[in-house]
């Protein structure tokens, strides 16, 4: 296995997985998060006895594969400027990256971090000393800020002082689902190559997967509208209590460095940059823009593909489709079934070999006992403490927290199933089994969900073929002439896949419904999220809706982005307020199409 | 017709001059024509073996000319009859035809040395003696629809002299070598009327006799002709004082299928629409034959002095040249060689006769590397040539050295400078030596704005190394560059590139792919398609991208008007 489990806390289950982890056993005993934080700050390097680092290194380097990966990275750093692109799920990502690179004697990166981290006393300083520089979350109009910032990054690259590290997703993903990439920074790091200032730039996709995320319930609350606490050191110190819990292991996977030069070959005409002095900033051409976007998606997909998935992720997916709970034995059986399906779709699954599956399931349940409870052989989600005096809203809120927390695990496996799942929905919704009709439906769904999932714009045909291939391979569908037919064996697979997207389909429909029924003309952008939330709460309390995920502000934002993109809703600037103008007819037809009540018509798409 | 007899038919330059490894394994340069001639070059072997991973034991001698393998002459009898009537000499002997079938591109020389020859060669050669002869030949060619390819010195490195294989008509090579007189010298205006077939070194020699020079000294001046310079927009090493060919030419007479084109006066500048001379300058033999040229001449400078400067690295050297250009105080010639070329130059140092010289050399080396801390694998050298009256040269020299000092440059003596310029002439002979030992080599050039010089040099070298690796070249290639000309807004960069081709099935093809990639890289880094070599057939494919559709259309429409039947059918440029 190509993962490097560098840091894993006191989990007896994981001790004997393979040689490589046993080698780290010693280290694990003597290390904790505090240690990681301490030794990663450069000022404190001197305090460390060098032999410790060496010892660790020589021990870990006994793994040939690891040595190979690290060598490759080392070589890439020496040859060309390197940009490290880790996935972003937790605050820990910064610390981990620097810790690992330091441990392996690689050049420490300079990190583009959000401005909010700077506000943290001491930690902000520490981040800065270790090479982080802070950027404002948004600097739309500020040309000077942009100029200074991009020049700084480019100088770093050109001179090859240190690798650059930033997060393509822009911010931590609260849902554990990869966010659609932001291309601003990627544009900046590619420019020196386009302008010939460096021979090549290498992008290194890095996947950091957590068995349990520190911020787990924090994220769920945030998504439900509890404001995010301001990053502060005292907050971090208070959070130490959390650290005493068991969080399982963290996997860091360094992907193959990707050379921009070879990606850009025949795609970007660098001569375009010849006619204007290179220091004058210019808007990238369409061609360049689409190349950068394409690359960004490609990298995020590489990150996704190398995310290590734990058995719990499979279980969470099943539990979410059975909110009322299910028998432990049934859960075990279904988890095993899903494991097979996931593997046939190419999931990077970390399933402990030589361990009875019942034990795997029970240890996963133990690790996540904050989310699930087992009573009387039945497994169900924890629904918050039923303390006497709770209003229905509060009960709903508690329930939603555990559903969203659980969803954050299911979301980790979505990238594996997303294409087949969309196809499954398309087959279900399409008026007939004709291939082109299914495709129409498929491409409609891709358009609808392109803010929700990583679906590279322009790759729809490819995605469709990939989905068909995977479902045919698993024996779930057959393609007969121009028809796509579900086999008997495939029913369960397709219904699982349908179920996977059910909450998204419902969620988007609720948002559409809100726009049709409730939204007034003067709805501002700011009012949108609370308004949709209370609309959904009403529906749930009235018993008309069972989907809790629609309460997630992430889904609400994505749905709005989709409606805006498809032109069903438009932004109008009135005075200094941005209001949303709704085309009810269009929203209505989108809602019906999503629900499968209206066939995907070419006309509808064309109008959209 | 004696020229052909003293020249190699399958390599560069004079038959009697060449590099070889003698029985003791030492390199020497034969003949008597150059300052290096007859000398032993003790360190060349080591350099050669270490740089290319080649061995002097693996010698490969080229076969002799096989006349039988030549395609038979496709003669146009009617044309032949009319031409005979004019009395202009012609020939269809095999060796005359092969000699004019090629320039000096690697693939051309390689084909000759492998005894493969060419798919298509001229069917006959004719030697007009004057402008009127050319008029007659072109008239006859039009009358009988014969293809004419003008031939001057034969030093093209763009495939410009190759005959298009698809050409079915009789191809006549029009050799201008007999039109080699200076018709008159006008000392009042300092211009001379010269027939276009004259070879550079003859022109300089003849003018020198009268106390004049043109100052136009391209590296090929021993063999290239005035007409060729005009047809390719040539550049001379001393252009900083005298200008490039387009600055030197005052009047051009050219014979085209439409008739003769020339201006009616010799005014120094005219505002009469676009300059028609510029249709001819760089036309690469596609429009007609240049027969006579009025050219500026200058009195021979009173004093000439070489010089050289060592810089700690190439970056510093480029910064210095940029400053020199900015202050517009460039000497007649200033060239910056990179480290690879500096080491190569060292390898060509002749055996020193006295212990004293070698002691001084050692001392110098100690001073530069140990005392001044220059890294011998980083340092690079600029060579300088000053010309003018003595006092001004000395003043000028001081100015340039002062600028160099600001960039960490150390004056490194006249000798090193002079050797640099001698090497220019013998370096072309070295490719033949390389080919004897399975090493292919070529040079190419570009011009580029100042701010991109360093990036371009680094990226092109890196690209070459990478492409070679990808194509299975076993030993890392030699890539080297030098900045050879400075301009107000940029510089001319010249690249050398060579590799050991043992183990490759088709070395020429590999070589061409790498050169192609290198040119792509140059264009992507803001370099031009060519500074002075021209386009020929080698770089035609990039013309559209280089000068835009409309630009290309303009050139095409001129060709269509001047030569509707494509009599000058070498198919260069467009």
PDB file of C-alpha atoms in Angstrom, chain B residues 47-54 465 468-469 472-478 498-502:
ATOM      1  CA  UNK B  47      37.488  17.206 -23.808  1.00  0.00           C
ATOM      2  CA  UNK B  48      36.052  15.341 -26.746  1.00  0.00           C
ATOM      3  CA  UNK B  49      35.902  12.009 -24.976  1.00  0.00           C
ATOM      4  CA  UNK B  50      34.563  13.438 -21.722  1.00  0.00           C
ATOM      5  CA  UNK B  51      31.969  15.696 -23.270  1.00  0.00           C
ATOM      6  CA  UNK B  52      30.464  13.238 -25.688  1.00  0.00           C
ATOM      7  CA  UNK B  53      31.357   9.901 -24.190  1.00  0.00           C
ATOM      8  CA  UNK B  54      32.963   9.230 -27.575  1.00  0.00           C
ATOM      9  CA  UNK B 465      18.820  17.888 -22.933  1.00  0.00           C
ATOM     10  CA  UNK B 468      17.659  14.007 -26.270  1.00  0.00           C
ATOM     11  CA  UNK B 469      17.014  11.899 -23.203  1.00  0.00           C
ATOM     12  CA  UNK B 472      17.235   7.644 -26.415  1.00  0.00           C
ATOM     13  CA  UNK B 473      20.428   9.623 -26.782  1.00  0.00           C
ATOM     14  CA  UNK B 474      22.749   7.747 -24.435  1.00  0.00           C
ATOM     15  CA  UNK B 475      25.132  10.470 -23.402  1.00  0.00           C
ATOM     16  CA  UNK B 476      23.986  13.909 -22.306  1.00  0.00           C
ATOM     17  CA  UNK B 477      24.335  16.287 -25.258  1.00  0.00           C
ATOM     18  CA  UNK B 478      26.570  19.317 -25.344  1.00  0.00           C
ATOM     19  CA  UNK B 498      26.016  18.189 -30.345  1.00  0.00           C
ATOM     20  CA  UNK B 499      25.589  14.617 -29.210  1.00  0.00           C
ATOM     21  CA  UNK B 500      27.050  11.183 -29.564  1.00  0.00           C
ATOM     22  CA  UNK B 501      24.703   9.178 -31.735  1.00  0.00           C
ATOM     23  CA  UNK B 502      25.938   5.652 -31.138  1.00  0.00           C
TER      24      UNK B 502
END
